[in-house]
mmCIF file of N, CA and C in Angstrom:
data_model
loop_
_atom_site.group_PDB
_atom_site.id
_atom_site.type_symbol
_atom_site.label_atom_id
_atom_site.label_comp_id
_atom_site.label_asym_id
_atom_site.label_seq_id
_atom_site.Cartn_x
_atom_site.Cartn_y
_atom_site.Cartn_z
ATOM 1 N N MET A 1 74.529 119.210 113.192
ATOM 2 C CA MET A 1 74.262 118.102 114.143
ATOM 3 C C MET A 1 74.588 118.926 115.393
ATOM 4 N N SER A 2 73.816 119.008 116.401
ATOM 5 C CA SER A 2 73.789 119.822 117.834
ATOM 6 C C SER A 2 74.933 118.997 118.744
ATOM 7 N N SER A 3 75.468 119.593 119.695
ATOM 8 C CA SER A 3 76.268 119.023 120.435
ATOM 9 C C SER A 3 75.452 117.736 121.066
ATOM 10 N N LEU A 4 74.505 117.854 121.698
ATOM 11 C CA LEU A 4 73.721 116.909 122.541
ATOM 12 C C LEU A 4 73.471 115.727 121.461
ATOM 13 N N SER A 5 73.107 115.966 120.336
ATOM 14 C CA SER A 5 72.854 114.776 119.454
ATOM 15 C C SER A 5 74.147 114.263 119.001
ATOM 16 N N THR A 6 75.253 114.887 118.910
ATOM 17 C CA THR A 6 76.501 114.332 118.619
ATOM 18 C C THR A 6 76.846 113.307 119.778
ATOM 19 N N ILE A 7 76.648 113.889 120.973
ATOM 20 C CA ILE A 7 77.271 113.221 122.189
ATOM 21 C C ILE A 7 76.317 111.842 122.342
ATOM 22 N N LEU A 8 74.982 112.089 122.102
ATOM 23 C CA LEU A 8 74.140 110.679 122.041
ATOM 24 C C LEU A 8 74.618 109.636 121.078
ATOM 25 N N LYS A 9 74.910 110.159 119.795
ATOM 26 C CA LYS A 9 75.295 109.515 118.912
ATOM 27 C C LYS A 9 76.588 108.744 119.236
ATOM 28 N N ALA A 10 77.725 109.611 119.655
ATOM 29 C CA ALA A 10 78.888 108.947 119.791
ATOM 30 C C ALA A 10 78.704 107.933 120.903
ATOM 31 N N TYR A 11 78.006 108.046 121.975
ATOM 32 C CA TYR A 11 77.751 107.221 123.088
ATOM 33 C C TYR A 11 77.201 105.627 122.538
ATOM 34 N N TRP A 12 76.298 106.073 121.616
ATOM 35 C CA TRP A 12 75.552 104.563 121.117
ATOM 36 C C TRP A 12 76.757 103.989 120.141
ATOM 37 N N LEU A 13 77.350 104.838 119.250
ATOM 38 C CA LEU A 13 78.180 104.172 118.578
ATOM 39 C C LEU A 13 79.471 103.722 119.001
ATOM 40 N N LEU A 14 80.009 103.983 120.386
ATOM 41 C CA LEU A 14 80.627 103.213 121.220
ATOM 42 C C LEU A 14 80.273 101.878 121.652
ATOM 43 N N ALA A 15 79.146 101.890 122.141
ATOM 44 C CA ALA A 15 78.257 100.731 122.277
ATOM 45 C C ALA A 15 78.075 99.651 121.290
ATOM 46 N N LYS A 16 77.998 100.163 120.208
ATOM 47 C CA LYS A 16 77.810 99.363 118.622
ATOM 48 C C LYS A 16 79.172 98.871 118.501
ATOM 49 N N TRP A 17 80.200 99.736 118.307
ATOM 50 C CA TRP A 17 81.468 98.844 118.006
ATOM 51 C C TRP A 17 82.109 98.112 118.911
ATOM 52 N N ASP A 18 81.880 98.459 120.332
ATOM 53 C CA ASP A 18 82.263 97.172 121.210
ATOM 54 C C ASP A 18 81.299 95.918 121.055
ATOM 55 N N TYR A 19 80.206 95.908 120.768
ATOM 56 C CA TYR A 19 79.563 94.747 120.545
ATOM 57 C C TYR A 19 79.957 94.038 119.237
ATOM 58 N N LYS A 20 80.023 94.750 118.243
ATOM 59 C CA LYS A 20 80.660 94.217 116.947
ATOM 60 C C LYS A 20 81.637 93.712 117.139
ATOM 61 N N ILE A 21 82.944 94.343 117.837
ATOM 62 C CA ILE A 21 84.237 93.659 117.769
ATOM 63 C C ILE A 21 84.269 92.682 118.921
ATOM 64 N N SER A 22 83.447 92.784 119.840
ATOM 65 C CA SER A 22 83.481 91.526 120.946
ATOM 66 C C SER A 22 82.649 90.298 120.723
ATOM 67 N N LYS A 23 81.818 90.630 120.038
ATOM 68 C CA LYS A 23 80.737 89.396 120.176
ATOM 69 C C LYS A 23 80.469 89.178 118.722
ATOM 70 N N GLN A 24 80.567 89.822 117.687
ATOM 71 C CA GLN A 24 80.332 89.047 116.218
ATOM 72 C C GLN A 24 81.718 88.706 115.627
ATOM 73 N N PRO A 25 81.451 87.830 114.738
ATOM 74 C CA PRO A 25 82.379 87.198 114.071
ATOM 75 C C PRO A 25 83.291 88.118 113.215
ATOM 76 N N TYR A 26 84.566 88.030 113.144
ATOM 77 C CA TYR A 26 85.489 89.031 112.505
ATOM 78 C C TYR A 26 85.121 89.452 111.043
ATOM 79 N N ALA A 27 84.555 88.238 110.458
ATOM 80 C CA ALA A 27 84.090 88.398 109.031
ATOM 81 C C ALA A 27 83.110 89.329 108.868
ATOM 82 N N LYS A 28 82.298 89.793 109.634
ATOM 83 C CA LYS A 28 81.118 90.494 109.463
ATOM 84 C C LYS A 28 81.403 92.058 109.717
ATOM 85 N N TRP A 29 82.726 92.388 110.300
ATOM 86 C CA TRP A 29 83.329 93.710 110.147
ATOM 87 C C TRP A 29 84.443 94.230 109.699
ATOM 88 N N LYS A 30 85.158 93.155 109.136
ATOM 89 C CA LYS A 30 86.472 93.181 108.359
ATOM 90 C C LYS A 30 86.147 94.265 107.315
ATOM 91 N N SER A 31 85.224 94.223 106.456
ATOM 92 C CA SER A 31 85.216 95.266 105.504
ATOM 93 C C SER A 31 85.301 96.557 106.023
ATOM 94 N N ASP A 32 84.754 96.819 107.256
ATOM 95 C CA ASP A 32 84.740 98.159 107.647
ATOM 96 C C ASP A 32 86.255 98.786 107.867
ATOM 97 N N LEU A 33 87.124 97.673 108.076
ATOM 98 C CA LEU A 33 88.389 98.355 108.546
ATOM 99 C C LEU A 33 89.236 99.134 107.300
ATOM 100 N N ASP A 34 88.887 98.600 106.086
ATOM 101 C CA ASP A 34 89.234 99.149 104.569
ATOM 102 C C ASP A 34 88.544 100.105 104.122
ATOM 103 N N SER A 35 87.347 100.380 104.553
ATOM 104 C CA SER A 35 86.314 101.484 103.924
ATOM 105 C C SER A 35 86.889 102.856 104.349
ATOM 106 N N ASN A 36 87.936 103.200 103.773
ATOM 107 C CA ASN A 36 88.560 104.397 104.224
ATOM 108 C C ASN A 36 87.662 105.547 103.319
ATOM 109 N N SER A 37 87.035 105.059 102.195
ATOM 110 C CA SER A 37 86.505 106.415 101.391
ATOM 111 C C SER A 37 84.951 106.345 101.708
ATOM 112 N N VAL A 38 84.522 107.535 101.278
ATOM 113 C CA VAL A 38 83.059 107.932 101.811
ATOM 114 C C VAL A 38 82.379 108.303 100.348
ATOM 115 N N ASP A 39 80.986 107.686 99.984
ATOM 116 C CA ASP A 39 80.740 108.344 98.785
ATOM 117 C C ASP A 39 80.003 109.763 99.333
ATOM 118 N N LEU A 40 80.374 110.874 98.770
ATOM 119 C CA LEU A 40 79.811 112.208 98.812
ATOM 120 C C LEU A 40 79.244 112.632 97.741
ATOM 121 N N SER A 41 78.648 111.618 96.801
ATOM 122 C CA SER A 41 78.112 111.979 95.280
ATOM 123 C C SER A 41 76.805 112.895 95.558
ATOM 124 N N SER A 42 76.142 112.725 96.769
ATOM 125 C CA SER A 42 74.999 113.258 97.232
ATOM 126 C C SER A 42 74.983 114.869 97.608
ATOM 127 N N SER A 43 76.592 115.021 97.936
ATOM 128 C CA SER A 43 76.849 116.512 98.054
ATOM 129 C C SER A 43 77.998 116.710 97.240
ATOM 130 N N PRO A 44 77.869 117.054 95.857
ATOM 131 C CA PRO A 44 79.141 117.224 94.894
ATOM 132 C C PRO A 44 80.307 118.350 95.311
ATOM 133 N N ASN A 45 79.398 119.376 96.033
ATOM 134 C CA ASN A 45 80.454 120.561 96.191
ATOM 135 C C ASN A 45 81.444 120.120 97.373
ATOM 136 N N GLN A 46 81.111 118.999 98.140
ATOM 137 C CA GLN A 46 81.948 118.550 99.392
ATOM 138 C C GLN A 46 83.238 117.726 98.860
ATOM 139 N N ARG A 47 84.199 118.020 99.109
ATOM 140 C CA ARG A 47 85.659 117.264 98.878
ATOM 141 C C ARG A 47 85.996 116.850 100.358
ATOM 142 N N PHE A 48 87.053 115.728 100.034
ATOM 143 C CA PHE A 48 87.606 115.488 101.320
ATOM 144 C C PHE A 48 88.108 116.338 102.159
ATOM 145 N N ASP A 49 88.585 117.368 101.489
ATOM 146 C CA ASP A 49 89.498 118.645 102.567
ATOM 147 C C ASP A 49 88.577 119.821 102.516
ATOM 148 N N ALA A 50 87.271 119.706 102.452
ATOM 149 C CA ALA A 50 86.241 120.836 102.635
ATOM 150 C C ALA A 50 86.048 121.134 104.021
ATOM 151 N N TYR A 51 86.583 120.332 104.805
ATOM 152 C CA TYR A 51 86.388 120.516 106.215
ATOM 153 C C TYR A 51 87.724 121.217 106.836
ATOM 154 N N PRO A 52 87.741 122.173 107.576
ATOM 155 C CA PRO A 52 89.207 122.674 108.269
ATOM 156 C C PRO A 52 89.580 121.552 109.188
ATOM 157 N N GLN A 53 90.782 121.331 109.383
ATOM 158 C CA GLN A 53 91.374 120.252 110.229
ATOM 159 C C GLN A 53 90.703 120.686 111.756
ATOM 160 N N GLN A 54 90.623 121.856 112.006
ATOM 161 C CA GLN A 54 90.072 122.351 113.261
ATOM 162 C C GLN A 54 88.815 121.673 113.612
ATOM 163 N N GLN A 55 87.611 121.789 112.576
ATOM 164 C CA GLN A 55 86.415 120.993 112.851
ATOM 165 C C GLN A 55 86.611 119.518 112.885
ATOM 166 N N TYR A 56 87.287 118.883 112.251
ATOM 167 C CA TYR A 56 87.805 117.439 112.854
ATOM 168 C C TYR A 56 88.295 117.139 114.392
ATOM 169 N N VAL A 57 89.238 118.154 114.787
ATOM 170 C CA VAL A 57 89.620 118.177 115.822
ATOM 171 C C VAL A 57 88.562 118.460 117.266
ATOM 172 N N GLN A 58 87.694 119.268 116.764
ATOM 173 C CA GLN A 58 86.692 119.741 117.567
ATOM 174 C C GLN A 58 85.812 118.232 117.963
ATOM 175 N N VAL A 59 85.430 117.666 116.946
ATOM 176 C CA VAL A 59 84.539 116.569 116.681
ATOM 177 C C VAL A 59 85.206 115.440 117.501
ATOM 178 N N ALA A 60 86.337 115.260 117.384
ATOM 179 C CA ALA A 60 87.307 114.182 118.112
ATOM 180 C C ALA A 60 87.281 114.797 119.462
ATOM 181 N N GLN A 61 87.455 115.895 119.910
ATOM 182 C CA GLN A 61 87.743 116.178 121.215
ATOM 183 C C GLN A 61 86.596 115.927 122.066
ATOM 184 N N LEU A 62 85.425 116.324 121.578
ATOM 185 C CA LEU A 62 83.895 115.909 121.930
ATOM 186 C C LEU A 62 83.846 114.513 122.249
ATOM 187 N N PHE A 63 84.169 113.742 121.222
ATOM 188 C CA PHE A 63 84.016 112.466 121.193
ATOM 189 C C PHE A 63 85.044 111.742 122.534
ATOM 190 N N GLY A 64 86.350 112.361 122.510
ATOM 191 C CA GLY A 64 87.051 112.048 123.400
ATOM 192 C C GLY A 64 86.379 111.944 124.949
ATOM 193 N N LYS A 65 85.846 113.155 125.109
ATOM 194 C CA LYS A 65 85.101 113.293 126.271
ATOM 195 C C LYS A 65 84.073 112.247 126.481
ATOM 196 N N VAL A 66 83.140 111.928 125.453
ATOM 197 C CA VAL A 66 82.082 110.998 125.620
ATOM 198 C C VAL A 66 82.789 109.639 125.975
ATOM 199 N N THR A 67 84.033 109.341 125.110
ATOM 200 C CA THR A 67 84.530 107.980 125.502
ATOM 201 C C THR A 67 84.964 107.949 126.960
ATOM 202 N N ARG A 68 85.486 109.123 127.328
ATOM 203 C CA ARG A 68 86.127 108.940 128.919
ATOM 204 C C ARG A 68 84.892 108.740 129.697
ATOM 205 N N HIS A 69 83.722 109.108 129.535
ATOM 206 C CA HIS A 69 82.427 108.851 130.555
ATOM 207 C C HIS A 69 81.514 107.733 129.847
ATOM 208 N N HIS A 70 82.001 106.815 129.151
ATOM 209 C CA HIS A 70 81.124 105.740 128.697
ATOM 210 C C HIS A 70 81.272 104.670 129.712
ATOM 211 N N TYR A 71 80.087 103.831 129.635
ATOM 212 C CA TYR A 71 80.140 102.708 130.884
ATOM 213 C C TYR A 71 81.162 101.748 130.936
ATOM 214 N N ARG A 72 81.858 101.709 129.180
ATOM 215 C CA ARG A 72 82.625 100.644 129.294
ATOM 216 C C ARG A 72 84.137 101.175 128.762
ATOM 217 N N LYS A 73 85.301 100.579 129.080
ATOM 218 C CA LYS A 73 86.441 101.266 128.713
ATOM 219 C C LYS A 73 86.519 100.729 127.416
ATOM 220 N N MET A 74 87.174 101.524 126.332
ATOM 221 C CA MET A 74 87.167 101.146 124.856
ATOM 222 C C MET A 74 88.609 101.394 124.592
ATOM 223 N N ASN A 75 88.986 100.167 123.487
ATOM 224 C CA ASN A 75 90.203 100.414 123.108
ATOM 225 C C ASN A 75 90.440 101.125 121.906
ATOM 226 N N CYS A 76 91.522 101.486 121.773
ATOM 227 C CA CYS A 76 91.599 102.343 120.218
ATOM 228 C C CYS A 76 91.098 102.017 119.105
ATOM 229 N N LEU A 77 91.157 100.650 118.838
ATOM 230 C CA LEU A 77 90.095 100.230 117.848
ATOM 231 C C LEU A 77 88.838 100.677 117.699
ATOM 232 N N ARG A 78 87.994 100.300 118.979
ATOM 233 C CA ARG A 78 86.792 100.472 119.037
ATOM 234 C C ARG A 78 86.590 102.010 118.871
ATOM 235 N N ARG A 79 87.374 102.859 119.509
ATOM 236 C CA ARG A 79 87.169 104.388 119.627
ATOM 237 C C ARG A 79 87.162 104.951 118.234
ATOM 238 N N CYS A 80 88.304 104.333 117.460
ATOM 239 C CA CYS A 80 88.427 104.656 115.988
ATOM 240 C C CYS A 80 87.219 104.268 115.089
ATOM 241 N N MET A 81 87.187 103.254 115.045
ATOM 242 C CA MET A 81 85.696 102.870 114.258
ATOM 243 C C MET A 81 84.334 103.497 114.724
ATOM 244 N N ALA A 82 84.018 103.901 115.984
ATOM 245 C CA ALA A 82 83.129 104.606 116.279
ATOM 246 C C ALA A 82 83.139 106.028 115.960
ATOM 247 N N LEU A 83 84.485 106.633 116.046
ATOM 248 C CA LEU A 83 84.829 108.106 115.701
ATOM 249 C C LEU A 83 84.430 108.271 114.051
ATOM 250 N N LYS A 84 84.929 107.344 113.347
ATOM 251 C CA LYS A 84 84.916 107.133 111.827
ATOM 252 C C LYS A 84 83.529 107.155 111.595
ATOM 253 N N GLU A 85 82.797 106.423 112.099
ATOM 254 C CA GLU A 85 81.188 106.279 111.710
ATOM 255 C C GLU A 85 80.650 107.551 111.975
ATOM 256 N N LEU A 86 80.927 108.277 113.212
ATOM 257 C CA LEU A 86 80.167 109.372 113.556
ATOM 258 C C LEU A 86 80.596 110.439 112.664
ATOM 259 N N LEU A 87 81.894 110.610 112.150
ATOM 260 C CA LEU A 87 82.334 111.313 111.176
ATOM 261 C C LEU A 87 81.603 111.085 109.606
ATOM 262 N N ILE A 88 81.511 109.811 109.461
ATOM 263 C CA ILE A 88 80.932 109.869 108.207
ATOM 264 C C ILE A 88 79.508 110.232 108.297
ATOM 265 N N SER A 89 78.802 110.154 109.271
ATOM 266 C CA SER A 89 77.623 110.641 109.624
ATOM 267 C C SER A 89 77.205 112.049 109.121
ATOM 268 N N MET A 90 78.460 112.846 109.602
ATOM 269 C CA MET A 90 78.477 114.179 109.228
ATOM 270 C C MET A 90 79.139 114.653 108.005
ATOM 271 N N HIS A 91 79.176 113.688 107.165
ATOM 272 C CA HIS A 91 80.042 113.926 105.760
ATOM 273 C C HIS A 91 81.302 114.470 105.991
ATOM 274 N N MET A 92 82.243 113.926 106.871
ATOM 275 C CA MET A 92 83.421 114.231 107.012
ATOM 276 C C MET A 92 84.199 112.997 107.125
ATOM 277 N N PRO A 93 84.595 112.585 106.039
ATOM 278 C CA PRO A 93 85.336 111.393 105.857
ATOM 279 C C PRO A 93 86.785 111.226 106.328
ATOM 280 N N SER A 94 87.317 110.060 106.865
ATOM 281 C CA SER A 94 88.646 109.923 107.706
ATOM 282 C C SER A 94 89.424 108.912 107.267
ATOM 283 N N ASN A 95 90.716 108.597 107.624
ATOM 284 C CA ASN A 95 91.438 107.570 107.137
ATOM 285 C C ASN A 95 91.511 106.895 108.444
ATOM 286 N N LEU A 96 91.382 105.366 108.407
ATOM 287 C CA LEU A 96 91.798 104.621 109.683
ATOM 288 C C LEU A 96 93.133 104.232 109.567
ATOM 289 N N HIS A 97 94.179 104.199 110.301
ATOM 290 C CA HIS A 97 95.681 103.545 110.257
ATOM 291 C C HIS A 97 95.675 102.698 111.462
ATOM 292 N N ILE A 98 96.153 101.627 111.312
ATOM 293 C CA ILE A 98 96.731 100.829 112.329
ATOM 294 C C ILE A 98 98.075 100.223 112.170
ATOM 295 N N GLY A 99 98.960 100.455 113.382
ATOM 296 C CA GLY A 99 100.290 100.218 113.235
ATOM 297 C C GLY A 99 100.600 99.253 114.339
ATOM 298 N N VAL A 100 101.988 98.742 114.322
ATOM 299 C CA VAL A 100 102.465 97.690 114.978
ATOM 300 C C VAL A 100 103.720 98.294 115.968
ATOM 301 N N ARG A 101 104.003 97.486 116.907
ATOM 302 C CA ARG A 101 105.417 97.789 117.391
ATOM 303 C C ARG A 101 105.961 96.670 118.284
ATOM 304 N N PHE A 102 107.059 96.273 118.404
ATOM 305 C CA PHE A 102 107.850 95.147 119.424
ATOM 306 C C PHE A 102 108.295 96.000 120.617
ATOM 307 N N ALA A 103 107.507 95.980 121.963
ATOM 308 C CA ALA A 103 108.283 96.720 122.801
ATOM 309 C C ALA A 103 107.834 96.187 124.100
ATOM 310 N N PRO A 104 108.410 95.094 124.676
ATOM 311 C CA PRO A 104 109.167 93.929 124.000
ATOM 312 C C PRO A 104 108.172 93.154 123.224
ATOM 313 N N GLU A 105 107.173 92.830 123.626
ATOM 314 C CA GLU A 105 106.025 92.168 122.855
ATOM 315 C C GLU A 105 105.250 92.909 121.698
ATOM 316 N N LEU A 106 104.361 92.149 120.891
ATOM 317 C CA LEU A 106 103.554 92.845 119.847
ATOM 318 C C LEU A 106 102.631 93.795 120.439
ATOM 319 N N GLN A 107 102.416 94.952 119.886
ATOM 320 C CA GLN A 107 101.533 95.731 120.436
ATOM 321 C C GLN A 107 100.890 96.439 119.152
ATOM 322 N N ALA A 108 99.690 96.764 119.085
ATOM 323 C CA ALA A 108 99.022 97.363 118.054
ATOM 324 C C ALA A 108 98.220 98.453 118.473
ATOM 325 N N HIS A 109 98.176 99.281 117.554
ATOM 326 C CA HIS A 109 97.339 100.590 117.848
ATOM 327 C C HIS A 109 96.653 101.281 116.634
ATOM 328 N N SER A 110 95.660 102.069 116.779
ATOM 329 C CA SER A 110 94.957 102.265 115.695
ATOM 330 C C SER A 110 94.628 104.098 116.011
ATOM 331 N N TRP A 111 94.609 104.633 114.732
ATOM 332 C CA TRP A 111 94.092 106.287 114.686
ATOM 333 C C TRP A 111 93.452 106.685 113.457
ATOM 334 N N LEU A 112 92.845 107.835 113.459
ATOM 335 C CA LEU A 112 92.525 108.246 112.418
ATOM 336 C C LEU A 112 93.132 109.430 112.019
ATOM 337 N N SER A 113 93.068 109.774 110.433
ATOM 338 C CA SER A 113 93.777 110.941 109.958
ATOM 339 C C SER A 113 92.925 111.505 109.075
ATOM 340 N N VAL A 114 93.121 112.652 108.410
ATOM 341 C CA VAL A 114 92.413 113.527 107.555
ATOM 342 C C VAL A 114 93.439 114.092 106.719
ATOM 343 N N ASN A 115 93.991 113.846 105.410
ATOM 344 C CA ASN A 115 94.718 114.320 104.726
ATOM 345 C C ASN A 115 96.016 114.275 105.309
ATOM 346 N N GLY A 116 96.419 113.472 105.913
ATOM 347 C CA GLY A 116 97.759 113.263 106.649
ATOM 348 C C GLY A 116 97.754 113.787 108.117
ATOM 349 N N PHE A 117 96.742 114.653 108.649
ATOM 350 C CA PHE A 117 96.739 115.225 109.620
ATOM 351 C C PHE A 117 96.028 114.185 110.712
ATOM 352 N N ILE A 118 96.844 113.729 111.993
ATOM 353 C CA ILE A 118 95.927 113.120 112.772
ATOM 354 C C ILE A 118 95.027 113.668 113.457
ATOM 355 N N ILE A 119 94.033 113.213 113.831
ATOM 356 C CA ILE A 119 92.761 113.795 114.383
ATOM 357 C C ILE A 119 92.571 113.568 115.663
ATOM 358 N N ASN A 120 93.138 112.032 116.283
ATOM 359 C CA ASN A 120 92.401 111.770 117.460
ATOM 360 C C ASN A 120 93.605 110.938 118.310
ATOM 361 N N ASP A 121 94.660 111.473 118.049
ATOM 362 C CA ASP A 121 96.179 111.054 118.727
ATOM 363 C C ASP A 121 97.107 111.998 118.506
ATOM 364 N N SER A 122 98.359 111.878 118.704
ATOM 365 C CA SER A 122 99.626 112.754 118.982
ATOM 366 C C SER A 122 100.396 112.011 117.871
ATOM 367 N N LYS A 123 101.296 112.806 117.163
ATOM 368 C CA LYS A 123 102.406 112.242 116.358
ATOM 369 C C LYS A 123 103.462 111.779 117.237
ATOM 370 N N GLU A 124 103.754 111.914 118.223
ATOM 371 C CA GLU A 124 104.697 111.307 119.144
ATOM 372 C C GLU A 124 104.259 109.781 119.159
ATOM 373 N N VAL A 125 102.965 109.638 119.819
ATOM 374 C CA VAL A 125 102.542 108.146 119.811
ATOM 375 C C VAL A 125 102.600 107.429 118.464
ATOM 376 N N VAL A 126 101.854 108.036 117.454
ATOM 377 C CA VAL A 126 102.022 107.439 116.450
ATOM 378 C C VAL A 126 103.180 106.964 115.797
ATOM 379 N N SER A 127 104.258 107.885 116.062
ATOM 380 C CA SER A 127 105.767 107.800 115.560
ATOM 381 C C SER A 127 106.070 106.296 115.773
ATOM 382 N N THR A 128 105.582 105.619 117.079
ATOM 383 C CA THR A 128 106.423 104.652 117.772
ATOM 384 C C THR A 128 105.767 103.451 117.052
ATOM 385 N N TYR A 129 104.685 103.426 116.047
ATOM 386 C CA TYR A 129 104.318 102.190 115.456
ATOM 387 C C TYR A 129 104.750 102.402 114.106
ATOM 388 N N THR A 130 104.703 101.144 113.572
ATOM 389 C CA THR A 130 104.803 101.029 111.606
ATOM 390 C C THR A 130 103.409 100.503 111.428
ATOM 391 N N GLU A 131 103.079 101.439 110.464
ATOM 392 C CA GLU A 131 101.637 101.375 109.840
ATOM 393 C C GLU A 131 101.384 100.238 108.892
ATOM 394 N N ILE A 132 100.400 99.452 108.969
ATOM 395 C CA ILE A 132 100.122 98.271 108.641
ATOM 396 C C ILE A 132 99.031 98.680 107.071
ATOM 397 N N THR A 133 99.288 98.248 106.038
ATOM 398 C CA THR A 133 98.761 99.153 104.767
ATOM 399 C C THR A 133 97.508 97.955 104.470
ATOM 400 N N ASN A 134 97.715 96.676 104.710
ATOM 401 C CA ASN A 134 96.344 95.756 104.356
ATOM 402 C C ASN A 134 95.747 95.320 105.636
ATOM 403 N N LYS A 135 95.041 96.194 106.302
ATOM 404 C CA LYS A 135 94.572 95.828 107.719
ATOM 405 C C LYS A 135 93.682 94.342 107.797
ATOM 406 N N SER A 136 92.991 94.154 106.762
ATOM 407 C CA SER A 136 92.078 92.922 106.819
ATOM 408 C C SER A 136 92.636 91.777 106.645
ATOM 409 N N GLN A 137 94.051 91.808 106.130
ATOM 410 C CA GLN A 137 94.934 90.613 105.774
ATOM 411 C C GLN A 137 95.797 90.509 107.547
ATOM 412 N N PHE A 138 96.047 91.581 108.044
ATOM 413 C CA PHE A 138 96.915 91.871 109.253
ATOM 414 C C PHE A 138 95.840 90.791 110.416
ATOM 415 N N PHE A 139 94.900 91.563 110.354
ATOM 416 C CA PHE A 139 93.694 91.207 111.440
ATOM 417 C C PHE A 139 93.419 89.483 111.062
ATOM 418 N N GLN A 140 93.171 88.898 109.726
ATOM 419 C CA GLN A 140 93.054 87.440 109.584
ATOM 420 C C GLN A 140 94.192 86.590 109.934
ATOM 421 N N THR A 141 95.492 87.050 109.679
ATOM 422 C CA THR A 141 96.565 86.512 109.935
ATOM 423 C C THR A 141 96.554 86.490 111.787
ATOM 424 N N SER A 142 96.566 87.514 112.327
ATOM 425 C CA SER A 142 96.676 87.740 113.767
ATOM 426 C C SER A 142 95.541 86.633 114.412
ATOM 427 N N ILE A 143 94.200 86.669 113.897
ATOM 428 C CA ILE A 143 93.385 85.952 114.582
ATOM 429 C C ILE A 143 93.395 84.511 114.356
ATOM 430 N N SER A 144 93.878 84.053 113.111
ATOM 431 C CA SER A 144 94.394 82.848 112.947
ATOM 432 C C SER A 144 95.411 82.026 113.768
ATOM 433 N N THR A 145 96.136 83.058 114.334
ATOM 434 C CA THR A 145 97.521 82.246 115.207
ATOM 435 C C THR A 145 96.988 82.424 116.557
ATOM 436 N N LEU A 146 95.911 82.963 116.939
ATOM 437 C CA LEU A 146 95.461 82.563 118.194
ATOM 438 C C LEU A 146 94.979 81.372 118.756
#
């Protein structure tokens, strides 16, 4: 995928996920939160770790530039879901993580990793959050309390 096509796809995916999260019912996109695996059966030679971490970081950095120039300001969940979908389209699977902290009120944050390597955030930021393992249950509980 060329840089221009990656940029255009990233821009579109950001708009798509912004719309999904802000306009569609949670039930329509909640399954995407837990879909950490990708079916690479069409490419049996590719494994989860077939791509060097640097390749993931390069895509994430390009995606970050697109995000900074998007017409809407995107929160971390929108950015992660769009980047995750972009990576999947390139047969580069990643894992979504969501964490919370109390500082002094409840705050949540999301990030992506590959084989434990964080690709779109820093260890310093991520270490201040406690990861939630059942994301769908967390969001359902959070939404029902609003």
